[in-house]
mmCIF file of C-alpha atoms in Angstrom:
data_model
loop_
_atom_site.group_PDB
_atom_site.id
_atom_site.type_symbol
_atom_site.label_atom_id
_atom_site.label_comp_id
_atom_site.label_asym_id
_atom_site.label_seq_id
_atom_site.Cartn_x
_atom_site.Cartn_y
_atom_site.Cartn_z
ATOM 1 C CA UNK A 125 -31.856 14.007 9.619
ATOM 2 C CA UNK A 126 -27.800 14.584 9.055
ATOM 3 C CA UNK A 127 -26.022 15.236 12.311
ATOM 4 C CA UNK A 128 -22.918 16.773 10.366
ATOM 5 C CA UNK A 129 -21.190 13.825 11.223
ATOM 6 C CA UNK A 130 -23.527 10.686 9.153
ATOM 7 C CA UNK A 131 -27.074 11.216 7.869
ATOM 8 C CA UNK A 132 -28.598 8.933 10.263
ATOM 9 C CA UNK A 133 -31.934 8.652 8.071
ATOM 10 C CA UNK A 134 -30.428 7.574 5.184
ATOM 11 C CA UNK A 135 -28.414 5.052 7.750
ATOM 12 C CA UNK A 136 -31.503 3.999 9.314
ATOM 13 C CA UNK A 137 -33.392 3.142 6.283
ATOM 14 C CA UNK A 138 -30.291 1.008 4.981
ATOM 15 C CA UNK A 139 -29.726 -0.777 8.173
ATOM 16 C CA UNK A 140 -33.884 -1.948 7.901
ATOM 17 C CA UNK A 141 -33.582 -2.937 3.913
ATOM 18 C CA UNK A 142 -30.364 -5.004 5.350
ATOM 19 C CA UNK A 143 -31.938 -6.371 8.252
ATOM 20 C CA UNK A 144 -29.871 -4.932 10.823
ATOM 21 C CA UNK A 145 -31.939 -5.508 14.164
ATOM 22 C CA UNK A 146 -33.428 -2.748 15.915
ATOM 23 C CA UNK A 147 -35.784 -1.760 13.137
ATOM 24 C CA UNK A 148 -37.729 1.503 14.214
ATOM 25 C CA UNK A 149 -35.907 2.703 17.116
ATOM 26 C CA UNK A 150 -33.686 5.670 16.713
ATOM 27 C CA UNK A 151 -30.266 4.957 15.363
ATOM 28 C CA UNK A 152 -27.538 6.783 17.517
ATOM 29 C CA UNK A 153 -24.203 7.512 16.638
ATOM 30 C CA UNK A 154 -20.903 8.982 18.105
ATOM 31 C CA UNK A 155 -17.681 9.399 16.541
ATOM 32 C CA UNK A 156 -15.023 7.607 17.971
ATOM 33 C CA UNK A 157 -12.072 8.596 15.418
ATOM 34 C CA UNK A 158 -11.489 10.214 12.277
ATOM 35 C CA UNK A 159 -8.351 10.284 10.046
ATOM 36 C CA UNK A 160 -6.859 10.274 6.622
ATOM 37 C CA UNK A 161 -7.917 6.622 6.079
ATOM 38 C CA UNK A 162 -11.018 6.334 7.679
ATOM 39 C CA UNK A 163 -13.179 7.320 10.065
ATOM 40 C CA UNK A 164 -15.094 5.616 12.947
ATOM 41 C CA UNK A 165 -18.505 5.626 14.248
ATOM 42 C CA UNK A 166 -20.251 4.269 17.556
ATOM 43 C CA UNK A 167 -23.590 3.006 16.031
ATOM 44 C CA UNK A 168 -26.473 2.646 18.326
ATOM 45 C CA UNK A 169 -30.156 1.278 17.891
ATOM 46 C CA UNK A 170 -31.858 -0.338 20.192
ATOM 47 C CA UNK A 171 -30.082 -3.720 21.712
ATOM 48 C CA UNK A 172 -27.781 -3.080 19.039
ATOM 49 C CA UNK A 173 -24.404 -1.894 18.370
ATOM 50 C CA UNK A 174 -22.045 -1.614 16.225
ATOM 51 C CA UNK A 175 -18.959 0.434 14.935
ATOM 52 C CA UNK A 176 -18.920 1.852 11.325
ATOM 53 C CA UNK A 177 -15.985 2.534 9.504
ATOM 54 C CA UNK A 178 -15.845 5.243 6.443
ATOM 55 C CA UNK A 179 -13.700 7.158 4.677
ATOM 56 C CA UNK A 180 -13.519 10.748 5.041
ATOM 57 C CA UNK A 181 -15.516 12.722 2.537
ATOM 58 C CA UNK A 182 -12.137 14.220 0.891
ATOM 59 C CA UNK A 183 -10.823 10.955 0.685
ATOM 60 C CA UNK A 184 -9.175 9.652 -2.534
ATOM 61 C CA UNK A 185 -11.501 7.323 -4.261
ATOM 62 C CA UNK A 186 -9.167 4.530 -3.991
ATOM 63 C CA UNK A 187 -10.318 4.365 -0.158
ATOM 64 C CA UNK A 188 -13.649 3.026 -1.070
ATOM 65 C CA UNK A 189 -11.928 0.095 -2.509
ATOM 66 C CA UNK A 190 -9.786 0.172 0.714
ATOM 67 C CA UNK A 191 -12.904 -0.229 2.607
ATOM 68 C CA UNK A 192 -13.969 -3.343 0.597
ATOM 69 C CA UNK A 193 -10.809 -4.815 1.201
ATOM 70 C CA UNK A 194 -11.284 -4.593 4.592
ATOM 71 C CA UNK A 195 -14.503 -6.119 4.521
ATOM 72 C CA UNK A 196 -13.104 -8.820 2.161
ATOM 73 C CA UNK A 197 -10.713 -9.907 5.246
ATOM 74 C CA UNK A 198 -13.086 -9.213 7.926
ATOM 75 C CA UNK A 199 -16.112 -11.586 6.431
ATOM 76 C CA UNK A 200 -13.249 -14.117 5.475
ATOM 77 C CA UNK A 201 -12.299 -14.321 8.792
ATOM 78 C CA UNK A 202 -15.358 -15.216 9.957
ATOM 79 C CA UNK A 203 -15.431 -18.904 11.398
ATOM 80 C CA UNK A 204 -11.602 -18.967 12.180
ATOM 81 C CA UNK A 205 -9.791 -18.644 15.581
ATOM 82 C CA UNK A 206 -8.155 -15.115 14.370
ATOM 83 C CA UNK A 207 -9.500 -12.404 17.238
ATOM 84 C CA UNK A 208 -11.591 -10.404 15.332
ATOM 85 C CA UNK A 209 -14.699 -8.358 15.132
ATOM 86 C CA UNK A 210 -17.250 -9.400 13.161
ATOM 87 C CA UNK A 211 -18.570 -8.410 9.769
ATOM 88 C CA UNK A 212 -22.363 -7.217 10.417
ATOM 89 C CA UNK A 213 -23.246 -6.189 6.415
ATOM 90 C CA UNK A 214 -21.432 -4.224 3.743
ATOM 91 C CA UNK A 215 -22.909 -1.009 2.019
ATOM 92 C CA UNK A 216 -20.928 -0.385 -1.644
ATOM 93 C CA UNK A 217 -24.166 2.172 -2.761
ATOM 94 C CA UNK A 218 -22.591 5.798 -2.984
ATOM 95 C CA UNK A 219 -26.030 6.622 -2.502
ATOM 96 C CA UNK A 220 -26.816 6.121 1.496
ATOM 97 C CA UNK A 221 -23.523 8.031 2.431
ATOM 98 C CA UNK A 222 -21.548 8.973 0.056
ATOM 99 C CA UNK A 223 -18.909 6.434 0.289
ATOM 100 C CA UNK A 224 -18.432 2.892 0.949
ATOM 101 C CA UNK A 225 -19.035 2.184 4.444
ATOM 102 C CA UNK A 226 -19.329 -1.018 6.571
ATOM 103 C CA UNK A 227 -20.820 -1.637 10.298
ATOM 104 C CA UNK A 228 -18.750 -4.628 12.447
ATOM 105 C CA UNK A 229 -19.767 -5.819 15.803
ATOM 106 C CA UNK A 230 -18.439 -3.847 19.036
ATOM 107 C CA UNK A 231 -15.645 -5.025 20.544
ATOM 108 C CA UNK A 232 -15.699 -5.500 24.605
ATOM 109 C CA UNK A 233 -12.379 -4.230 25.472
ATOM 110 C CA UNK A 234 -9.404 -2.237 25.580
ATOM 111 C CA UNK A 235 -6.820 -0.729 23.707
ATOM 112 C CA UNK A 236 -3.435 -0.724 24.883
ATOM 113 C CA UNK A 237 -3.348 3.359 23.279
ATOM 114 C CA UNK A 238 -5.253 4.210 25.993
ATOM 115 C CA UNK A 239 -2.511 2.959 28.533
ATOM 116 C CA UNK A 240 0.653 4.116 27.295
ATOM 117 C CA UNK A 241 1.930 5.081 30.653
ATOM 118 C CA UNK A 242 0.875 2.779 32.629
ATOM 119 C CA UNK A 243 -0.279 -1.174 31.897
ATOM 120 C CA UNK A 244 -4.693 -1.355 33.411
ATOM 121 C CA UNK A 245 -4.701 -3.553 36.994
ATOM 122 C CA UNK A 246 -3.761 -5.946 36.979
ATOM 123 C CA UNK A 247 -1.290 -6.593 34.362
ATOM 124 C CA UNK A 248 0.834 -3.157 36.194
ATOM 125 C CA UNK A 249 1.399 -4.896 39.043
ATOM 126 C CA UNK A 250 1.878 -8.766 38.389
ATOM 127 C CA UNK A 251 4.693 -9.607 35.920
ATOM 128 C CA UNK A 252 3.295 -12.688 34.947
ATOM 129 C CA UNK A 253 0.249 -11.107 33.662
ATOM 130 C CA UNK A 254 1.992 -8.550 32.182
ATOM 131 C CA UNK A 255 4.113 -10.897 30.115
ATOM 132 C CA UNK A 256 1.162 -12.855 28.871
ATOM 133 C CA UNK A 257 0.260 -9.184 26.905
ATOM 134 C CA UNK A 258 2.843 -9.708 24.889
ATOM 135 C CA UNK A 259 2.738 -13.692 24.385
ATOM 136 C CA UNK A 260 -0.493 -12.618 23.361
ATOM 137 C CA UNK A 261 0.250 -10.100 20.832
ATOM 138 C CA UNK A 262 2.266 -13.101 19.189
ATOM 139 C CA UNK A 263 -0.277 -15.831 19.366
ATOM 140 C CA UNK A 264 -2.478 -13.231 17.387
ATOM 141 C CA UNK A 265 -0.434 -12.735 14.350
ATOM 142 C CA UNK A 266 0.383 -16.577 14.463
ATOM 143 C CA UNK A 267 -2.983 -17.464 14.097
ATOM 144 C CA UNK A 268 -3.773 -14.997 11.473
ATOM 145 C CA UNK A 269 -0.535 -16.685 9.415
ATOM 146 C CA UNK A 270 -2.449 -19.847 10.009
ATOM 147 C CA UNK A 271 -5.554 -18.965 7.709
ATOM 148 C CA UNK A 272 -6.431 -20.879 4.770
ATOM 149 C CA UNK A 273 -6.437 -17.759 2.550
ATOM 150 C CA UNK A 274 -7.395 -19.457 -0.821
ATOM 151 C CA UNK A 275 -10.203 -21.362 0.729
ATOM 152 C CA UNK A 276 -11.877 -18.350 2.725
ATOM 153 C CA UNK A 277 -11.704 -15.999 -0.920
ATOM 154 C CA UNK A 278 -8.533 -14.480 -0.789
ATOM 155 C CA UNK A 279 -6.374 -15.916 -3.452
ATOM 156 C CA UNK A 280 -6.473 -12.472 -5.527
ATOM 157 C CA UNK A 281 -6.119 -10.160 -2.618
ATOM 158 C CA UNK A 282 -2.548 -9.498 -3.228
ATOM 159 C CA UNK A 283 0.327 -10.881 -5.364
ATOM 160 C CA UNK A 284 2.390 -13.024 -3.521
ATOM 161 C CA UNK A 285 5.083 -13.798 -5.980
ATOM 162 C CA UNK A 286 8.002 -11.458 -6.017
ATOM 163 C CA UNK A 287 6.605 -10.015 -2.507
ATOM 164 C CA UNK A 288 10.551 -9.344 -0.763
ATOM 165 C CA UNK A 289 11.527 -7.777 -4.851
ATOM 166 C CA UNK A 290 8.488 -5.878 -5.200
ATOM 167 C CA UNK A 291 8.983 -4.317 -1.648
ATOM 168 C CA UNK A 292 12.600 -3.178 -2.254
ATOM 169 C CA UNK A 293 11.484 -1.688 -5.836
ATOM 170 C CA UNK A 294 8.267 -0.066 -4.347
ATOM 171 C CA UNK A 295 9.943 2.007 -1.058
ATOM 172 C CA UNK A 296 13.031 3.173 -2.692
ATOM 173 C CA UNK A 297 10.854 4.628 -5.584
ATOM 174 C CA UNK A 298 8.517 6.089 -2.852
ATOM 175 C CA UNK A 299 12.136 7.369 -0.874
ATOM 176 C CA UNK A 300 13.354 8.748 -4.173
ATOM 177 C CA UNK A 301 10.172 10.792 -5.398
ATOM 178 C CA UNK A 302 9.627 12.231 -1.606
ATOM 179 C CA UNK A 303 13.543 12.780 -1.044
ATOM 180 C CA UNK A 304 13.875 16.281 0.842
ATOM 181 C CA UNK A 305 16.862 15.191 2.759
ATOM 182 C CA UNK A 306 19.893 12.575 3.138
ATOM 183 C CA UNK A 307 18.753 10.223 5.885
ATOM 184 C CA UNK A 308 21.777 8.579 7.462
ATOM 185 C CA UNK A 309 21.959 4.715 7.094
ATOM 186 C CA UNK A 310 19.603 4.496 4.283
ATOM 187 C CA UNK A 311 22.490 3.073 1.195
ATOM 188 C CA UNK A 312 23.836 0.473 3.701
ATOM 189 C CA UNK A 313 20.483 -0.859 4.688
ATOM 190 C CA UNK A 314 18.378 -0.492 0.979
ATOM 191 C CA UNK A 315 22.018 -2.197 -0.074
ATOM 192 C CA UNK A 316 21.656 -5.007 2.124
ATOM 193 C CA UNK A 317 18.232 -5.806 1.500
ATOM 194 C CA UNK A 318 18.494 -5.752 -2.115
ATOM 195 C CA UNK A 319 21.361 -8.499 -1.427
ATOM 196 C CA UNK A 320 19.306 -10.712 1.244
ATOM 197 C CA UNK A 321 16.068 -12.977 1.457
ATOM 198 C CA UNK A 322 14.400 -14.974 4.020
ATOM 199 C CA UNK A 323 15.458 -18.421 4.253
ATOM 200 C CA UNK A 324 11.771 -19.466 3.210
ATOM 201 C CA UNK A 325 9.013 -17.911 1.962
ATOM 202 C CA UNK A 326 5.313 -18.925 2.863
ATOM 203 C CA UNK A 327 2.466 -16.918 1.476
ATOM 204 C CA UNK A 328 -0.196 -15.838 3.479
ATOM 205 C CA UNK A 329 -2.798 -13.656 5.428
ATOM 206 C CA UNK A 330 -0.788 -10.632 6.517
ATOM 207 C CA UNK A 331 -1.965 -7.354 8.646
ATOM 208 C CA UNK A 332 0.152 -4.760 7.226
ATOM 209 C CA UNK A 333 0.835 -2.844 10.502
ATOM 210 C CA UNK A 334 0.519 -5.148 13.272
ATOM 211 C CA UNK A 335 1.547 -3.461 16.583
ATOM 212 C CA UNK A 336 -0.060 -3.070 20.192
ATOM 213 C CA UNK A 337 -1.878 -0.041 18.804
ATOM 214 C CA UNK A 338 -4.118 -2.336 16.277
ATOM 215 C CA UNK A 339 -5.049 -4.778 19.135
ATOM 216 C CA UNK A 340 -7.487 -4.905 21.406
ATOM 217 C CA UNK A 341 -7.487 -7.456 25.126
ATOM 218 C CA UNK A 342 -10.828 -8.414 26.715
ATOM 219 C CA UNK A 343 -11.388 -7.136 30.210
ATOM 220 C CA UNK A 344 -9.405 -8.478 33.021
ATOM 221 C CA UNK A 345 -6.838 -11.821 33.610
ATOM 222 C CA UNK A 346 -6.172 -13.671 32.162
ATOM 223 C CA UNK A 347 -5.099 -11.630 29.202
ATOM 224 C CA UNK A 348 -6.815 -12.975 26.084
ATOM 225 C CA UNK A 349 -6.847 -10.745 22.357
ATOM 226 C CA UNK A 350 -10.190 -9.950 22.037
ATOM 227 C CA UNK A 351 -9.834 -8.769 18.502
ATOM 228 C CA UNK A 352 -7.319 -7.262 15.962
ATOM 229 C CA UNK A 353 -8.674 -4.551 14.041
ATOM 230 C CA UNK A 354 -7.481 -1.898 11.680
ATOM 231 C CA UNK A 355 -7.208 -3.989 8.354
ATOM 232 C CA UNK A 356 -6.475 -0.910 5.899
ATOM 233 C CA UNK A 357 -3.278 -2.354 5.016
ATOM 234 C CA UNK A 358 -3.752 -6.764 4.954
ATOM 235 C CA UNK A 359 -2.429 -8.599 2.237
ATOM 236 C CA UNK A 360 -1.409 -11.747 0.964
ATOM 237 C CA UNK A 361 2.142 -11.189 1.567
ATOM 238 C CA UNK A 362 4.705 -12.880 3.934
ATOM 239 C CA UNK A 363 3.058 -13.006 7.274
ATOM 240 C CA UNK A 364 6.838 -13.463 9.478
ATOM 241 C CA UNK A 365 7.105 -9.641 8.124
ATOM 242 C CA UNK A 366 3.832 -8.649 11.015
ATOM 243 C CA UNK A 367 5.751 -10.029 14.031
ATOM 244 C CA UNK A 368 9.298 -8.054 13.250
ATOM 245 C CA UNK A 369 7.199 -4.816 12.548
ATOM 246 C CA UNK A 370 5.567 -5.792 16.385
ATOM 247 C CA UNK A 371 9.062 -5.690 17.837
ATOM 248 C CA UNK A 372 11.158 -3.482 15.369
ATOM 249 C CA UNK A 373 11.284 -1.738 18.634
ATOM 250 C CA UNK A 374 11.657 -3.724 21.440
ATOM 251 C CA UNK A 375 14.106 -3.322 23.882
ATOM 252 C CA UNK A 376 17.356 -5.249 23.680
ATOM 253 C CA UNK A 377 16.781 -5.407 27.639
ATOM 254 C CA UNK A 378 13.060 -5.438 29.140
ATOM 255 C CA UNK A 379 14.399 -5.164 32.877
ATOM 256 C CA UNK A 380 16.142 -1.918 31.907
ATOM 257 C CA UNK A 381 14.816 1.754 32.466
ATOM 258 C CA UNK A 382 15.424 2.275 28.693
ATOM 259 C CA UNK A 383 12.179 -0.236 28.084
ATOM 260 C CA UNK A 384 9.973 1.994 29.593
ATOM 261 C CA UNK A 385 10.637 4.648 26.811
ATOM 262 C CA UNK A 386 12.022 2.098 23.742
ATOM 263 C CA UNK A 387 8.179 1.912 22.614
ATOM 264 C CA UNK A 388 4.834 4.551 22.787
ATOM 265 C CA UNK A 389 4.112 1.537 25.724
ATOM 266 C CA UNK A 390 6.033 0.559 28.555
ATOM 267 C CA UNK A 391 8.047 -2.467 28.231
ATOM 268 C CA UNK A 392 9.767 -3.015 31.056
ATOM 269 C CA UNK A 393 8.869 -6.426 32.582
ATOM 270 C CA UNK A 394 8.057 -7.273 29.568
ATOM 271 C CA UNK A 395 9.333 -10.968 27.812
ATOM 272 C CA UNK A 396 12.405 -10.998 26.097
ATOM 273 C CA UNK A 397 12.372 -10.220 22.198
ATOM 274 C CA UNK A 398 13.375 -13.860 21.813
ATOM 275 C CA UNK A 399 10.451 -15.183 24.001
ATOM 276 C CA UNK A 400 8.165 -13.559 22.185
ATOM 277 C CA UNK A 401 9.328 -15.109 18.855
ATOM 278 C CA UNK A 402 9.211 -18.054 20.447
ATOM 279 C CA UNK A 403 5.513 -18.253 21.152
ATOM 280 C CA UNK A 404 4.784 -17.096 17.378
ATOM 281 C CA UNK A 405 6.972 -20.342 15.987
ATOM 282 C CA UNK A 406 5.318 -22.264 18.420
ATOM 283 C CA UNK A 407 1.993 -21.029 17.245
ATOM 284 C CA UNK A 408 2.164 -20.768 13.495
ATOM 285 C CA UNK A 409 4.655 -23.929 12.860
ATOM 286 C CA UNK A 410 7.107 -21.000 11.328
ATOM 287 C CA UNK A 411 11.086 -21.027 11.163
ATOM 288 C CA UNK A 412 12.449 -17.447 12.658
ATOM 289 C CA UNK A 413 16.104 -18.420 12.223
ATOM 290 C CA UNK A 414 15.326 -14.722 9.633
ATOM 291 C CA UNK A 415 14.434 -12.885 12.098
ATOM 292 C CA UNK A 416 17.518 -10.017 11.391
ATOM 293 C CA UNK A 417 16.029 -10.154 7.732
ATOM 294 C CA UNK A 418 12.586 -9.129 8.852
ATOM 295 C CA UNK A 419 13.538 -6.578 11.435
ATOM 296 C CA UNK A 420 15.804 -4.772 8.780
ATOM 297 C CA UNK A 421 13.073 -4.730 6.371
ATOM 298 C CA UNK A 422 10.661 -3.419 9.098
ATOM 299 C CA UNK A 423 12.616 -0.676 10.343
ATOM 300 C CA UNK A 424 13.847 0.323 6.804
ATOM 301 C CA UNK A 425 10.170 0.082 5.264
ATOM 302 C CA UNK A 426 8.469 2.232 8.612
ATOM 303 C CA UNK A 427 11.425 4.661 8.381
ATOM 304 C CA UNK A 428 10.698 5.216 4.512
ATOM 305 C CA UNK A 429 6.636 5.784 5.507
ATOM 306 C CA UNK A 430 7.695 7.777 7.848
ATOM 307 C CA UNK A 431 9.619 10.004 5.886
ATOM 308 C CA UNK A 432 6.656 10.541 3.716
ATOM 309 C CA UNK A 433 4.548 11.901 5.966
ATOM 310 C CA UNK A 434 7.111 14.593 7.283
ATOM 311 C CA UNK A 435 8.127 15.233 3.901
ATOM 312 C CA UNK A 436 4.187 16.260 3.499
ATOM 313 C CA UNK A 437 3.687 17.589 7.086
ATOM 314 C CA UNK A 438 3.049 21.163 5.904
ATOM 315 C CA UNK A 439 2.763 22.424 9.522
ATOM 316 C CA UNK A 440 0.799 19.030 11.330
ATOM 317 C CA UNK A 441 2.469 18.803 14.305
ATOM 318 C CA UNK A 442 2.309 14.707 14.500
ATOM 319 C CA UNK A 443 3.567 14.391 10.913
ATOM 320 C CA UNK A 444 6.562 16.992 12.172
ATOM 321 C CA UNK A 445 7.762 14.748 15.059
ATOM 322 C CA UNK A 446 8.724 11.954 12.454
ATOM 323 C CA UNK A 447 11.115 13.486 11.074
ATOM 324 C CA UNK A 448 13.076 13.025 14.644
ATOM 325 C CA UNK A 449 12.267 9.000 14.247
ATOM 326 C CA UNK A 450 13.345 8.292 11.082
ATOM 327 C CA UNK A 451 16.860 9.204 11.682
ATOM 328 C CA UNK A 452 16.888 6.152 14.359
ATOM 329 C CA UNK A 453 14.770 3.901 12.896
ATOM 330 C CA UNK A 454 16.898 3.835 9.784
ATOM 331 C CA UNK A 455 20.125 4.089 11.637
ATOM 332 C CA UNK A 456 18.520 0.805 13.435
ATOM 333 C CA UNK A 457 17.895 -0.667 10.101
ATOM 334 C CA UNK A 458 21.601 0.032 9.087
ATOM 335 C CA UNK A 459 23.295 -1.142 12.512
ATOM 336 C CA UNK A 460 21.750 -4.794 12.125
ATOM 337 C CA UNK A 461 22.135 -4.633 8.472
ATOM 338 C CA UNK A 462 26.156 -4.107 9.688
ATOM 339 C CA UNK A 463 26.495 -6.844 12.378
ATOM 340 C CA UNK A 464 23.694 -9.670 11.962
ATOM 341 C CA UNK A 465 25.167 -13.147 11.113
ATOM 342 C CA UNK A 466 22.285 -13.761 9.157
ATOM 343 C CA UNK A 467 23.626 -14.526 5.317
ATOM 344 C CA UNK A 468 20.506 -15.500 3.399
#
């Protein structure tokens, strides 16, 4: 049977030659998102469940390696303290669905997407709860800069020498083949970061886009990760590069009414930017004393992506609206390129 959305037979006969449990009962399946990248299934069968993730039909064929890099990091992470859902079985056989597809195990939880206006009870109403969200958020990508990447089978993943060059090179060639416009800020902070480095550079497990929207908290207080997800874009890269792209945004003030609308969440009450670094050194055993390097880059590099996607919008409505945010995000860039002390 095909649903139009997955043929569940052909699912249902993979999940039994994989060993899947809930042989013989009907499979079940929702769809939970769907996008460029990849798409997102509720899988159902019996006691189990699952949640499937698949690139589009019309996707470029370079997604079905995307989706085996994602598995790659997923079953690596396996066995470590990184919050995480787990790998159930990879399918690489064009044959069951037409792409390469993978099933991990559901996540108990919620995203902080679905509260962008308000914080769930009862991290609204009791600051010290509320702040733990964030410490939270930083513990996460400090453990994941903890993992032994070459032992768990990731030492060709990416190419960690000439990472902070290659990154330079690669987004001003993407800014100059997309260029539609003159985006103010861009010379002085491309200029800057072709003159600047970190003060150290430690290779390892990196998300790629590592903000509230790719976490997920487990019911309840105290708040605890309960897994980060979306690994379309991990590396081996410099992980210090996931906490500045957390809080490339964060308000210079989190008691101000300007908090509540700095971010797509509400960050008033929130810890300070610097408290939250804190907990990541403390974590990960990293220097930050960079910081104003890594927030450049971040704002520079999301401004550039950005950019892309309104350059392409051709009438989408949510690729439209960036081209109001790249304007500030790059004038951000530019303003700390222009007054950090930071001379690395």
């Amino acid at each position: 049977m095909n649903t139009g959305i997955l043929d569940v037979d052909r699912l249902a006969a993979w999940m039994d030659r994989t060993g899947i449990p809930g042989v013989g009962a009907p499979v079940e399946v929702e769809k939970l998102s769907g996008g460029a990248q990849n798409e997102i299934y509720d899988i159902r069968r019996g006691d189990h469940r699952s949640v499937l993730r698949i690139p589009p039909a019309a996707a470029p064929a370079e997604r079905d390696k995307g989706i085996l890099r994602e598995w790659r990091i997923t079953e690596a992470l396996d066995g470590t303290d990184v919050p995480h859902a787990r790998g159930v079985a990879m399918c690489d056989d064009p044959q069951v669905l037409g792409r390469n597809f993978y099933p991990m195990g559901f996540v108990e939880g919620w995203s902080p997407m679905n509260h962008q206006k308000a914080w769930p009870e009862p991290f609204s109403g009791d600051p010290k709860e509320k702040a733990e969200l964030a410490y939270q958020l930083a513990e996460g990508v400090a453990l994941m800069s903890k993992v032994d990447w070459k032992g768990r089978g990731l030492h060709d993943l990416g190419r960690p020498d000439g990472f902070h060059d290659r990154q330079v090179q690669r987004w001003t060639g993407t800014f100059e083949r997309i260029k539609g416009r003159e985006i103010d800020g861009m010379n002085t902070a491309t200029q800057w970061l072709r003159t600047h480095r970190p003060l150290d550079f430690v290779p390892g497990l990196m998300h790629g886009d590592y903000q509230w929207a790719n976490v997920m908290y487990e019911d309840g207080a105290p708040a605890r990760l309960a897994a980060i997800v979306d690994w379309e874009m991990g590396t081996i890269g410099d992980p210090k590069l996931d906490p500045a792209w957390a809080l490339k945004d964060w308000s210079e003030d989190t008691r101000s009414e300007e908090a509540a609308h700095a971010s797509y969440v509400d960050l008033r009450g929130m810890p300070s930017r610097d408290q939250v670094v804190a907990r990541f050194t403390e974590v990960s055993g990293r220097q930050v004393d960079d910081l104003d390097y890594y927030l450049i880059l971040a704002r520079w590099k999301l401004a550039i992506v950005l950019e892309q996607g309104f350059q392409r919008a051709a009438g989408n409505p949510k690729r439209q609206a960036f081209g109001a945010i790249v304007p500030r995000l790059m004038r951000a860039a530019s303003d700390l390129a222009e007054t950090t002390d930071y001379r690395g």
